[in-house]
Coordinates of C-alpha atoms in Angstrom, one line a residue:
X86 CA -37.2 -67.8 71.7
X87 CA -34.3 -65.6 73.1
X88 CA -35.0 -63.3 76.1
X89 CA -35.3 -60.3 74.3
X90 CA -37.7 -62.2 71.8
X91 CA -39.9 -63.0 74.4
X92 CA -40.3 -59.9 75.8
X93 CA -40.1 -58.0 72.7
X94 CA -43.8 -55.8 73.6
X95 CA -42.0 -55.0 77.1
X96 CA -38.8 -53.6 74.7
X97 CA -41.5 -52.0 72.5
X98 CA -43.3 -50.3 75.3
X99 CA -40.1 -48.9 76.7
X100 CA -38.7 -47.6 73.8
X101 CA -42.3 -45.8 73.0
X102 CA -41.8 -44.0 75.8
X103 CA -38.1 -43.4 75.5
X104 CA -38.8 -42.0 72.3
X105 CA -41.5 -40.0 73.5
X106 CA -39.9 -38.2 75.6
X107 CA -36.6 -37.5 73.9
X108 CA -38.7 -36.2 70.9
X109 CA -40.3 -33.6 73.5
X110 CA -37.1 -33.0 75.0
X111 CA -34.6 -32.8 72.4
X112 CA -36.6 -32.2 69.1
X113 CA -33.9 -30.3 67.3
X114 CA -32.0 -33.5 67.3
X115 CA -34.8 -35.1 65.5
X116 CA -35.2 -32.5 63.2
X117 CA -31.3 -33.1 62.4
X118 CA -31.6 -36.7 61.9
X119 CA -35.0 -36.0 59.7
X120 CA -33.2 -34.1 57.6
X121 CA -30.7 -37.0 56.8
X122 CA -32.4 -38.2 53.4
X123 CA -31.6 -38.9 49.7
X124 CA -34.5 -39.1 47.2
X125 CA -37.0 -38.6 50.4
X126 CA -35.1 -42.0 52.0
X127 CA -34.3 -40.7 55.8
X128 CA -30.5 -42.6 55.2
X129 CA -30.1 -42.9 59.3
X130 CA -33.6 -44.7 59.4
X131 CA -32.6 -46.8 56.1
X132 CA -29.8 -48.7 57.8
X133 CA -31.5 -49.4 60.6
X134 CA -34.4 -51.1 58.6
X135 CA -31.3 -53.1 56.9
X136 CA -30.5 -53.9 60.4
X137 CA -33.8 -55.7 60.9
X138 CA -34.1 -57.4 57.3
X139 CA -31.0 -58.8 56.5
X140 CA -30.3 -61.2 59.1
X141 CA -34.0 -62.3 58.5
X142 CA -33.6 -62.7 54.7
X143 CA -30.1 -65.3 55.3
X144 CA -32.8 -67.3 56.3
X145 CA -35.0 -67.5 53.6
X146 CA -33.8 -70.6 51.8
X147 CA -34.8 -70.3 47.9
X148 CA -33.7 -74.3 47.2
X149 CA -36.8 -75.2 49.4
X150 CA -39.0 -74.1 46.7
X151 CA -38.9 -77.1 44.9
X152 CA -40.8 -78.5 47.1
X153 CA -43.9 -76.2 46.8
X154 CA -46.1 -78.9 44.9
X155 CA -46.0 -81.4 48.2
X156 CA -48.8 -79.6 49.6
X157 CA -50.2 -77.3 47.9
X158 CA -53.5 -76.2 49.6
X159 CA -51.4 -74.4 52.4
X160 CA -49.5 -72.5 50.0
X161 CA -52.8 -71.4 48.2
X162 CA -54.3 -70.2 51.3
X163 CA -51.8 -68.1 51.8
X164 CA -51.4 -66.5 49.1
X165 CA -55.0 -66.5 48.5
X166 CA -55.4 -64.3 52.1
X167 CA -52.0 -62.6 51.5
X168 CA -52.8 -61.2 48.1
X169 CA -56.5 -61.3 47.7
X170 CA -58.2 -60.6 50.5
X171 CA -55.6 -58.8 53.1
X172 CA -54.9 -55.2 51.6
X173 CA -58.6 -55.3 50.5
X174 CA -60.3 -55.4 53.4
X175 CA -57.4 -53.2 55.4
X176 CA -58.3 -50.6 52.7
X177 CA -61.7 -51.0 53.4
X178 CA -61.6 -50.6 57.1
X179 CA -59.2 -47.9 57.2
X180 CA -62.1 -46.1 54.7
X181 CA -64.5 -47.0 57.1
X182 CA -63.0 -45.7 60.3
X183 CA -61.0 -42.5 59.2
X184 CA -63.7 -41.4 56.1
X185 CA -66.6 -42.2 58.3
X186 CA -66.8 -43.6 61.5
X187 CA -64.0 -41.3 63.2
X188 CA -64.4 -38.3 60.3
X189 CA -65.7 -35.9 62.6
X190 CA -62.3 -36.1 65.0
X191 CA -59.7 -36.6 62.4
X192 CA -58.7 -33.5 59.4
X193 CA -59.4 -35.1 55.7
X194 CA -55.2 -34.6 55.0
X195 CA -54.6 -36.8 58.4
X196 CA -56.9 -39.0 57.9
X197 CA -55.9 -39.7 54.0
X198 CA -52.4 -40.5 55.6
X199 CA -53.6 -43.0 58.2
X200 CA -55.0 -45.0 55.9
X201 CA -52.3 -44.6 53.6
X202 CA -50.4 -46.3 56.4
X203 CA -52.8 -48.6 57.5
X204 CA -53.0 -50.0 53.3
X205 CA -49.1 -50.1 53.5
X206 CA -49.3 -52.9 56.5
X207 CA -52.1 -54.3 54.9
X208 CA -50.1 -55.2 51.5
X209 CA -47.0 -56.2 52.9
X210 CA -47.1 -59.9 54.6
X211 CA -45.0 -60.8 57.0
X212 CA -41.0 -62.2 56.2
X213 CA -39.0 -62.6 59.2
X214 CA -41.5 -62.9 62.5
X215 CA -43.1 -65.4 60.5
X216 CA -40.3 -68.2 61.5
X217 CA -41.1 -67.5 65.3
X218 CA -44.7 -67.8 65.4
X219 CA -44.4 -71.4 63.3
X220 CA -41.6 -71.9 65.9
X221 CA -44.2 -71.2 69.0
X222 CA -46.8 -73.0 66.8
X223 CA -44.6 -76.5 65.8
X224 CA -45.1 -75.5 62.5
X225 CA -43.5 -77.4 59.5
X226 CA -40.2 -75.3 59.2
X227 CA -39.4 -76.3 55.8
X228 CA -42.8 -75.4 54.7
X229 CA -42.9 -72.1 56.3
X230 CA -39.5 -71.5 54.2
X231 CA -41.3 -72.1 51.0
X232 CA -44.6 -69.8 52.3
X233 CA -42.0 -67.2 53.3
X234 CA -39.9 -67.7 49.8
X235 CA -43.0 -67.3 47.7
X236 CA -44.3 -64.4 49.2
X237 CA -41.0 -62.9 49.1
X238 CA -40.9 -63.6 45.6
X239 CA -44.4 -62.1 44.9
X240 CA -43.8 -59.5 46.7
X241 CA -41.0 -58.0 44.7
X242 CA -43.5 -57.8 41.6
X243 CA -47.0 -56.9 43.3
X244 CA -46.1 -54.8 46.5
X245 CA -46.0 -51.4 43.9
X246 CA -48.6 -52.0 41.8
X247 CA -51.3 -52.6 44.6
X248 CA -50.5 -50.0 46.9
X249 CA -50.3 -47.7 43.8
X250 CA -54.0 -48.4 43.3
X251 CA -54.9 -48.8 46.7
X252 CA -53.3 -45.5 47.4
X253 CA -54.6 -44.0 44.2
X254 CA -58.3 -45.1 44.9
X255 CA -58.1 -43.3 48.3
X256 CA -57.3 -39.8 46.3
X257 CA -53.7 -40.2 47.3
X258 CA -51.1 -38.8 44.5
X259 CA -48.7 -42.0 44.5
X260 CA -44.4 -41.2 43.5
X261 CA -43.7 -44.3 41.6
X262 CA -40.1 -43.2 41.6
X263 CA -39.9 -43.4 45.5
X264 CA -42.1 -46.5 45.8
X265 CA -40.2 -48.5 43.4
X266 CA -36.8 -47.2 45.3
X267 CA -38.3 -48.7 48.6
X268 CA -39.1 -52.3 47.3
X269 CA -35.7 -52.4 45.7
X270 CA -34.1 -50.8 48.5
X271 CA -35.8 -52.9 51.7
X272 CA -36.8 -56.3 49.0
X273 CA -34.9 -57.0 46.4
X274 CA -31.3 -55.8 47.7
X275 CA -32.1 -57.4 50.9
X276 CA -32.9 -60.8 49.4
X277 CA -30.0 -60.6 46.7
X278 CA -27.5 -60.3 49.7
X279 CA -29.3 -62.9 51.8
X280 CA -29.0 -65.5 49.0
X281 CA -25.6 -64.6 48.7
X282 CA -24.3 -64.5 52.5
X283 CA -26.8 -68.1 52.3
X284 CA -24.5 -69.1 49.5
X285 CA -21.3 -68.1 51.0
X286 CA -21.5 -69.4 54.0
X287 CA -23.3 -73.1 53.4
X288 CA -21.7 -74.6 50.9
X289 CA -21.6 -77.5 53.0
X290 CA -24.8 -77.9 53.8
X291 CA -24.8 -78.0 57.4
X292 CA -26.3 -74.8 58.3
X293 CA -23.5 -74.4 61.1
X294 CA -22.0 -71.3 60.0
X295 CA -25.1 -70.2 58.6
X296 CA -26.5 -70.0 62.0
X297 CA -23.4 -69.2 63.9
X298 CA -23.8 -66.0 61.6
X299 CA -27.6 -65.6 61.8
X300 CA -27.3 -65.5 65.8
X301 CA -24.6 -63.0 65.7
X302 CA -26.7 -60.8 63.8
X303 CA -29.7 -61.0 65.9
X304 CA -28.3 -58.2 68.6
X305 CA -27.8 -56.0 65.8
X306 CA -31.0 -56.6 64.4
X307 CA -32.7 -55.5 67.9
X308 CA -30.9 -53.2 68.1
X309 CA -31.8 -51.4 64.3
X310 CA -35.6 -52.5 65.5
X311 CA -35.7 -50.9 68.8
X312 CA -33.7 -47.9 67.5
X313 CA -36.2 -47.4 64.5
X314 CA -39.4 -47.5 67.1
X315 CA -37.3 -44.5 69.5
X316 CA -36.8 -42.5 66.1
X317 CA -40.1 -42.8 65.2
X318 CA -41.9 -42.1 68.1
X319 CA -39.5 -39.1 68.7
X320 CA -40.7 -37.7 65.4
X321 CA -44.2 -37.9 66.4
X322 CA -43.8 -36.8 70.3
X323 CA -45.9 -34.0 69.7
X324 CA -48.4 -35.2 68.1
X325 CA -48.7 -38.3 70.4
X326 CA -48.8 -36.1 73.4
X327 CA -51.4 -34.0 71.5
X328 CA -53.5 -36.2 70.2
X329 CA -53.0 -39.5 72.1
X330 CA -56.5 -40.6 70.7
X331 CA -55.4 -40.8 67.2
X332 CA -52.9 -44.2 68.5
X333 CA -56.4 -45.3 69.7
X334 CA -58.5 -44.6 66.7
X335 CA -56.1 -45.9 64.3
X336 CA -55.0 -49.4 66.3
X337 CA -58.9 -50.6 66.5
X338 CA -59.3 -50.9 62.7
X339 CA -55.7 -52.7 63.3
X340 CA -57.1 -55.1 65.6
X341 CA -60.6 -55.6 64.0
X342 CA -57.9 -56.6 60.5
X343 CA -55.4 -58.7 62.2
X344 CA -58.0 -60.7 64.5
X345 CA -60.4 -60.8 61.2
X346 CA -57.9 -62.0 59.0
X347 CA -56.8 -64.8 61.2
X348 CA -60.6 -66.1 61.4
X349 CA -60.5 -66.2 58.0
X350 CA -57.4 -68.2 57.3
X351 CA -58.1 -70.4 60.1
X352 CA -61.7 -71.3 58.9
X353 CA -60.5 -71.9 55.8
X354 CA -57.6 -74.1 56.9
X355 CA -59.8 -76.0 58.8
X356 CA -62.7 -76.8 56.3
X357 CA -59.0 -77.4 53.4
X358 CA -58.5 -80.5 56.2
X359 CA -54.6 -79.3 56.4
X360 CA -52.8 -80.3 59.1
X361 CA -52.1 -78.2 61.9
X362 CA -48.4 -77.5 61.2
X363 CA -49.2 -76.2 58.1
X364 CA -52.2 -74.5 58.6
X365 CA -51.1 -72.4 61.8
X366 CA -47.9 -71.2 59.6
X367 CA -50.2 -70.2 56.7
X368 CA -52.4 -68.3 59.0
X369 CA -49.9 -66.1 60.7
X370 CA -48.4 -65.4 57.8
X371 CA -51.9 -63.8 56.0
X372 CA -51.7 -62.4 59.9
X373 CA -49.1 -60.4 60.7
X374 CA -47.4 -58.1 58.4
X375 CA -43.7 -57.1 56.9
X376 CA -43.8 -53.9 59.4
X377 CA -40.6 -52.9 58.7
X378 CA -41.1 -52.5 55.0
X379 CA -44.4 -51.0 56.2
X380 CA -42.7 -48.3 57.9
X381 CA -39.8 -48.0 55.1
X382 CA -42.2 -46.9 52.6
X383 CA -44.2 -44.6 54.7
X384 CA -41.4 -42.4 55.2
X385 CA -40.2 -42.7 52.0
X386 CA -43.5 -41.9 50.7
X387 CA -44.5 -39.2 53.1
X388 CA -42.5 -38.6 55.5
X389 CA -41.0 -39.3 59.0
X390 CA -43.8 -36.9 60.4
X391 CA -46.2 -38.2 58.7
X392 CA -49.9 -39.7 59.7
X393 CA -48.6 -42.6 57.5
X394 CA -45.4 -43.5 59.2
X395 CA -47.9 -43.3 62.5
X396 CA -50.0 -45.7 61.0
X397 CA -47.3 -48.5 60.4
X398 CA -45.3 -47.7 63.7
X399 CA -49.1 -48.3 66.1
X400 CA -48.8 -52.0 63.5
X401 CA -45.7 -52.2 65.4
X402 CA -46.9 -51.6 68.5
X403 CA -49.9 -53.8 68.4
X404 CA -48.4 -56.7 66.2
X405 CA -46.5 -58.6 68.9
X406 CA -49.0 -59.1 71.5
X407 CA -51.6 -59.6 69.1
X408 CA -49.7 -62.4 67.4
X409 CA -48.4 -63.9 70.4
X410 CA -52.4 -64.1 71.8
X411 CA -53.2 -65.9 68.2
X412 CA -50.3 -68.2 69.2
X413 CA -52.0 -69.1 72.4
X414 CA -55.6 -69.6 70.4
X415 CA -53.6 -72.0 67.9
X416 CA -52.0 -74.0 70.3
X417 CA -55.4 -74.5 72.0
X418 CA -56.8 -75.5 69.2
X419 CA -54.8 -78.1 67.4
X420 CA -57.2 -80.7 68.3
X421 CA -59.3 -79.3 65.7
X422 CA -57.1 -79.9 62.8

């Protein structure tokens, strides 16, 4: 991992505040860059995402999919937590918390939102962080690729449909127009030009300029992170300094998901019998979640003010050290497997 990398919650902290407090003391210039949008896409916020997703997409190589019958029971974990189980039970908690345990502090509208949110991170696994947590975990690389690949693939079809119900089931009118515009817009695109830059640049094979090219992005790519996390927290400096308890109300079904999930993967891996570079892989991937699509939609959905866009940017803020303390528990635990 590169400096910034490693201290990436330190970077998220900072610019939480940063954006904080230029949101309280500039918020006409928000409003300005809020009003930057075409079909309810904030166009400023947009490239940043693309920022953060392309590099990561270049490498996501689609030829190691042939190899997806090797070892099968890691990839059916995955998908069975990804796709099954994940945006179920984030759904469910974020029901439970903002519809009954935290009803009486939060207005039905807000609270609709948050979970709104909270089912966006829920049905979008994770793409590019994935690759450093197998990293920190010696993780099969190639295997993660085809996880990644898959999931990618899957998610292009089945993102839209089950938010659409999940959204529609919590009494939430759902755009199809403007959700379908995000998964080609932050998916699709993304993964067309990735395959093609991939193409491009290693035809022979040696992933030399591919990487050359990768690790010239990765500035950029911390940079259109870090700027999207001032931006957002700048449109919600108000309510932050407001309402500081909603960060706390909505990151502890967050926690309760991400930590509940992993048991779940991980018991499973363990009683599949797959080893332990497979297995820690699958399990962070059913983790951690594709924030940065998570966030996309939300503000394409309903707005950069929104409870929803809150929602995804607190998965943001709690994602990193979460993952990195599940790191630590796999690590400690590879004796098991």
């Amino acid at each position: 991992m590169g400096f910034f990398e490693r201290y990436l919650s330190v970077w998220v902290a900072l610019c939480i505040g940063a954006g904080v407090l230029l949101g309280n003391l500039a918020p006409s210039l928000f409003s300005q860059i809020a009003a930057i949008e075409y079909a309810h896409v904030n166009l400023v916020v947009a490239v940043l995402i693309w920022l953060m997703i392309y590099p990561m997409m270049i490498q996501v190589d689609f030829g190691s999919l042939k190899d997806v019958g090797k070892k099968p029971k890691g990839l059916v974990l995955t998908l069975v937590v990804n796709w099954l189980i994940k945006p179920f039970t984030m759904a469910l908690l974020g029901w439970l918390f903002f519809k009954g345990l935290f009803a009486d502090w939060v207005d039905p509208q807000s609270a609709q939102e948050y979970i709104a949110g909270m089912i966006l991170l829920g049905v979008a696994p994770c793409t590019a962080m994935v690759f450093i947590w197998s990293q920190l975990t010696k993780g099969d690389p190639n295997y993660t690729l085809v996880q990644v690949s898959i999931n990618d693939i899957i998610m292009i079809f089945a993102f839209a449909p089950i938010t659409a119900f999940l959204l529609g089931i919590s009494d939430i009118q759902v755009p199809w127009e403007t959700l379908l515009l995000s998964v080609v817009l932050y998916v699709v695109l993304p993964l067309v030009a990735g395959a093609i830059t991939r193409k491009r640049l290693d035809r022979a094979n040696d992933h030399s300029r591919l990487n050359a090219f990768v690790d010239t992005l990765k500035p950029w790519s911390m940079i259109g992170l870090l700027t999207t996390i001032v931006l957002l927290f700048g449109f919600q400096a108000q309510t932050i300094l407001e309402r500081p308890l909603v960060i706390v109300m909505i990151a502890i079904p967050l926690l309760i998901q991400t930590y509940g999930i992993f048991a779940i993967a991980y018991f499973a891996a363990k009683k599949l019998k797959l080893p332990h570079n497979v297995a820690a892989p699958a399990c962070m991937i059913g983790t951690s979640n594709f924030f940065e699509l998570a966030v996309a939609v939300a503000i394409s959905l309903f707005g950069l003010h929104s409870g929803a866009a809150l929602a995804t940017v607190v998965g943001v803020l709690v994602e990193v050290p979460v993952m990195l303390s599940l790191v630590w528990f796999a690590n400690r635990t590879r004796h098991w497997f």
